[in-house]
mmCIF file of C-alpha atoms in Angstrom:
data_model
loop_
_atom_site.group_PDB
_atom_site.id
_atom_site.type_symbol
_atom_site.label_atom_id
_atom_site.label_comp_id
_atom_site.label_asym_id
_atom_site.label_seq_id
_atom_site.Cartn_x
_atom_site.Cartn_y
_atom_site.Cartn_z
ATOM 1 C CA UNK A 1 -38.256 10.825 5.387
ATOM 2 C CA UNK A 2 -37.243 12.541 2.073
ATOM 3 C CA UNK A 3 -37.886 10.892 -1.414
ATOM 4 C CA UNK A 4 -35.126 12.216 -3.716
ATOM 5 C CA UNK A 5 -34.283 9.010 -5.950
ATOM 6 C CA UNK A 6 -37.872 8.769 -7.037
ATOM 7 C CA UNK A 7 -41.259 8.022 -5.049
ATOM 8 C CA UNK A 8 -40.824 4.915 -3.931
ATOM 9 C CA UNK A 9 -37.381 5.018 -2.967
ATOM 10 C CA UNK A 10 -37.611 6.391 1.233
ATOM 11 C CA UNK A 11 -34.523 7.879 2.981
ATOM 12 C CA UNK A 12 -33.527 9.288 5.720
ATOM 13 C CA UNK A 13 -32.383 12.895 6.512
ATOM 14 C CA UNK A 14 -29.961 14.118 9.619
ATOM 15 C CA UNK A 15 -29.608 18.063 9.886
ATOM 16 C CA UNK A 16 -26.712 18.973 12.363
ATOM 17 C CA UNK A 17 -25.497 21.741 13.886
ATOM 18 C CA UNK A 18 -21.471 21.602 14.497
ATOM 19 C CA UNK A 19 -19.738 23.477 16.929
ATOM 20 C CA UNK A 20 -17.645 26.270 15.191
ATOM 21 C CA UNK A 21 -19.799 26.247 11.722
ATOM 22 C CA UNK A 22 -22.459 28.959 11.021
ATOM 23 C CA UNK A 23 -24.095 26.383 8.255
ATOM 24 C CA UNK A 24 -25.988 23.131 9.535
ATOM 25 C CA UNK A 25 -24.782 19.678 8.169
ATOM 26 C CA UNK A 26 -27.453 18.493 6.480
ATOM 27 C CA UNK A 27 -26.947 14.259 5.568
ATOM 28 C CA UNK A 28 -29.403 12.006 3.375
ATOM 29 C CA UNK A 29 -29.215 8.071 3.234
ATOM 30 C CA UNK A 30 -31.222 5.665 2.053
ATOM 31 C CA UNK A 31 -30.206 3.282 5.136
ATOM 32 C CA UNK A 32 -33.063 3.470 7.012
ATOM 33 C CA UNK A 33 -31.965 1.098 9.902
ATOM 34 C CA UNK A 34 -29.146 3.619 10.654
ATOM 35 C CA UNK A 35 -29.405 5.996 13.909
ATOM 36 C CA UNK A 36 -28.839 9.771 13.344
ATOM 37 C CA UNK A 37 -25.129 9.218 14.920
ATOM 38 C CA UNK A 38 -24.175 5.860 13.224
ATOM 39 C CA UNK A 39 -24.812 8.295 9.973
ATOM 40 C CA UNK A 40 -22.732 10.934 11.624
ATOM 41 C CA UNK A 41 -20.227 8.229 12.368
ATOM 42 C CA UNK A 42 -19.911 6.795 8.985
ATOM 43 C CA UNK A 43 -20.062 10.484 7.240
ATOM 44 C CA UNK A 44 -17.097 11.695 9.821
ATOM 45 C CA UNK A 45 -15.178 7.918 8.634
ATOM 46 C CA UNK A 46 -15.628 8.592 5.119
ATOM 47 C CA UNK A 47 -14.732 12.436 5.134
ATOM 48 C CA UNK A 48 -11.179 10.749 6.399
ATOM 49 C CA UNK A 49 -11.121 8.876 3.075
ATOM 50 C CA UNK A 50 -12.287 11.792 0.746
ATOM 51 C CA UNK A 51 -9.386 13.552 2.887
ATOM 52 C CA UNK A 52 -6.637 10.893 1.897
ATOM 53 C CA UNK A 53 -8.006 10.913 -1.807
ATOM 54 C CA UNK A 54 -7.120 14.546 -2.099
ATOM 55 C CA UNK A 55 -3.781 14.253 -0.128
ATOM 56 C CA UNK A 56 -2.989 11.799 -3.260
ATOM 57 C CA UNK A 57 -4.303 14.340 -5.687
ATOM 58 C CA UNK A 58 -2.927 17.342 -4.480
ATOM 59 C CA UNK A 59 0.507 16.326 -2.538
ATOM 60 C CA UNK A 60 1.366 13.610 -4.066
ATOM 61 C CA UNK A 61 0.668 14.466 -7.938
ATOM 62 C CA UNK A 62 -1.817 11.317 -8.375
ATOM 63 C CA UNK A 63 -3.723 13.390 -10.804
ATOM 64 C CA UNK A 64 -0.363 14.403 -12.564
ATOM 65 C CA UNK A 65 0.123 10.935 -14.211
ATOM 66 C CA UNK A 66 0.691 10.664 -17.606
ATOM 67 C CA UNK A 67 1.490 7.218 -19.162
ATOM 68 C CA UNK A 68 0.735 5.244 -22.824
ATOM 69 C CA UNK A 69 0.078 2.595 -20.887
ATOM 70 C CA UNK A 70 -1.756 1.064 -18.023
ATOM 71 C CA UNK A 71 2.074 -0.307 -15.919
ATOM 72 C CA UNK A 72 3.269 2.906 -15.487
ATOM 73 C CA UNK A 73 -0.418 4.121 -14.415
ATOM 74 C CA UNK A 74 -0.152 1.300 -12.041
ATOM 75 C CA UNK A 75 3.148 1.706 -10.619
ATOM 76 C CA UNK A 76 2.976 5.335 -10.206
ATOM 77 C CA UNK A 77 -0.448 4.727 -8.222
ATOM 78 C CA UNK A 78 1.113 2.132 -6.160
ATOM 79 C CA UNK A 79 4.591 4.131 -5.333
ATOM 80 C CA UNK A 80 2.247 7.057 -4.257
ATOM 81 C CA UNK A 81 0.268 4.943 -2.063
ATOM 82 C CA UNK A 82 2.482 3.115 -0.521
ATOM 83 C CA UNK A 83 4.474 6.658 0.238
ATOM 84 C CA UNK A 84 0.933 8.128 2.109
ATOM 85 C CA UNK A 85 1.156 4.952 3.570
ATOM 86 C CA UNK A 86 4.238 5.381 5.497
ATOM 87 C CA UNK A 87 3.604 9.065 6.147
ATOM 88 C CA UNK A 88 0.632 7.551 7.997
ATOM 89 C CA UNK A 89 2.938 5.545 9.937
ATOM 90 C CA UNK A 90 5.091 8.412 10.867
ATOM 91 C CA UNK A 91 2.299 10.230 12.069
ATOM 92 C CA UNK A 92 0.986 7.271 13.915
ATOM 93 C CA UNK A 93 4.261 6.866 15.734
ATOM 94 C CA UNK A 94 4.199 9.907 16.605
ATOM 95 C CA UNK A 95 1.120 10.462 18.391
ATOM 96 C CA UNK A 96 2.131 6.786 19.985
ATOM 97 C CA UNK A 97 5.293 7.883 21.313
ATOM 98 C CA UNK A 98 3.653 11.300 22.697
ATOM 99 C CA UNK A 99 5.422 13.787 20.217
ATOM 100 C CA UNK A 100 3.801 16.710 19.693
ATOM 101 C CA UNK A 101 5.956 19.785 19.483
ATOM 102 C CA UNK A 102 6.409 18.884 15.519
ATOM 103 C CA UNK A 103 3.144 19.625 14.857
ATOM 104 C CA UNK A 104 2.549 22.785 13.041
ATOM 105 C CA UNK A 105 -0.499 24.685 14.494
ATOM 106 C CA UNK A 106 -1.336 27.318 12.130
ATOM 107 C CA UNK A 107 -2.409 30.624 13.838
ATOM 108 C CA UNK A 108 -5.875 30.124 12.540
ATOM 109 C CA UNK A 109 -6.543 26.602 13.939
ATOM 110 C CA UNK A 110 -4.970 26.778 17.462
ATOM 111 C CA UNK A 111 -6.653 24.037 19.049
ATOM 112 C CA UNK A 112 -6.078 21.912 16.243
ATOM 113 C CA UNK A 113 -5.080 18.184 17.345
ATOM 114 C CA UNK A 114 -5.063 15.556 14.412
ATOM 115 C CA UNK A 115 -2.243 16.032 12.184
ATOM 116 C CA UNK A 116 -2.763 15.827 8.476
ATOM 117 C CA UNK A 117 -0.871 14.760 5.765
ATOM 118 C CA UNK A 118 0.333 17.621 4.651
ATOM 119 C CA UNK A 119 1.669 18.121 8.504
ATOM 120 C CA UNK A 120 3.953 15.127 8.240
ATOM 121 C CA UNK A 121 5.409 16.282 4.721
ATOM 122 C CA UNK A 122 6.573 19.521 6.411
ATOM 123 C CA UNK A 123 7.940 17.545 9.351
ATOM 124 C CA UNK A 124 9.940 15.363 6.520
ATOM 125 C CA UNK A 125 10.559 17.754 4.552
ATOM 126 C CA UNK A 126 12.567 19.316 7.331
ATOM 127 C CA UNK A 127 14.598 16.594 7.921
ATOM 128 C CA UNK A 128 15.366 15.944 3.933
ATOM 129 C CA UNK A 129 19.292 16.291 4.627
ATOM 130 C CA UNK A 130 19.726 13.956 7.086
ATOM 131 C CA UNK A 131 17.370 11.171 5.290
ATOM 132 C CA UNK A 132 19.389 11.926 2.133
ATOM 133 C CA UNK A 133 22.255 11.350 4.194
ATOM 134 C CA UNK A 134 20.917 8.005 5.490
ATOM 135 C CA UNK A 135 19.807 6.870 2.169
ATOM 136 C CA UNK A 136 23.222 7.607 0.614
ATOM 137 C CA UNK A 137 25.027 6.258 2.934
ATOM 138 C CA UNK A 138 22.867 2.891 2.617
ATOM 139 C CA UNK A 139 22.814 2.223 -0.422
ATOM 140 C CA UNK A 140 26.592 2.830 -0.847
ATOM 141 C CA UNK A 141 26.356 -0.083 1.783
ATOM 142 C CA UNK A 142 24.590 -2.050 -0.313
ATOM 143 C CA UNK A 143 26.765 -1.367 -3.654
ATOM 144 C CA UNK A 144 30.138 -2.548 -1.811
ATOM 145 C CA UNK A 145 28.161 -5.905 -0.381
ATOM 146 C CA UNK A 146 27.231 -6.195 -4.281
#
């Protein structure tokens, strides 16, 4: 036990070492009735949050939004979630229909298997003509049923 939020507040500290890191993971909670691997559990579950958070931030300009006043805020946050939302479906039928030659495995990360984010922008991004082409050619569908 390791008392950092005061004296009488006990918590409980996991050290790890990871396979392929030179530094130890070193975790702190003040839920004592976890085990050592439900804390590794829930720290490996919310480092896939933290990782969507960022994707938002840094790929899809979340951070980037400028408004007067709180709709646009809104909408803007709700356009780019719902677009990582369907990337996430992409990827997820993906991986259930056993594709995995679109997967870019960088030269430093050879083994890697999850894709990220960032993986399935590249893979749309390389198909931007043809879902242009779709998208054109639907809603010109849509403007002659109109």
């Amino acid at each position: 036990m390791w008392r950092v939020l005061g004296h009488d507040v006990p918590v409980k500290v996991v050290v790890a070492k990871v396979e392929g890191y030179k530094k130890r993971l070193t975790l702190v909670t003040s839920a004592l009735e976890l085990t050592g691997l439900e804390m590794v559990e829930l720290f490996a579950a919310r480092f896939r949050q933290e990782d969507g958070f960022r994707d938002l931030k840094q790929r899809l300009g979340w951070e980037e939004c400028r408004a007067w006043t709180r709709n646009p805020i809104e909408r803007t946050s709700q356009a780019q979630w719902v677009t990582m939302s369907l990337q996430r479906l992409a990827l997820l039928e993906l991986e259930s229909a056993g594709e995995v030659d679109w997967l870019f495995r960088p030269p430093w990360n050879r083994p890697k298997e999850r894709p990220s984010g960032l993986d399935v922008e590249r893979l749309l991004r390389r198909h931007r003509p043809e879902i242009l082409q779709h998208l054109s050619g639907w809603l010109g569908d849509e403007e002659e049923v109109a």
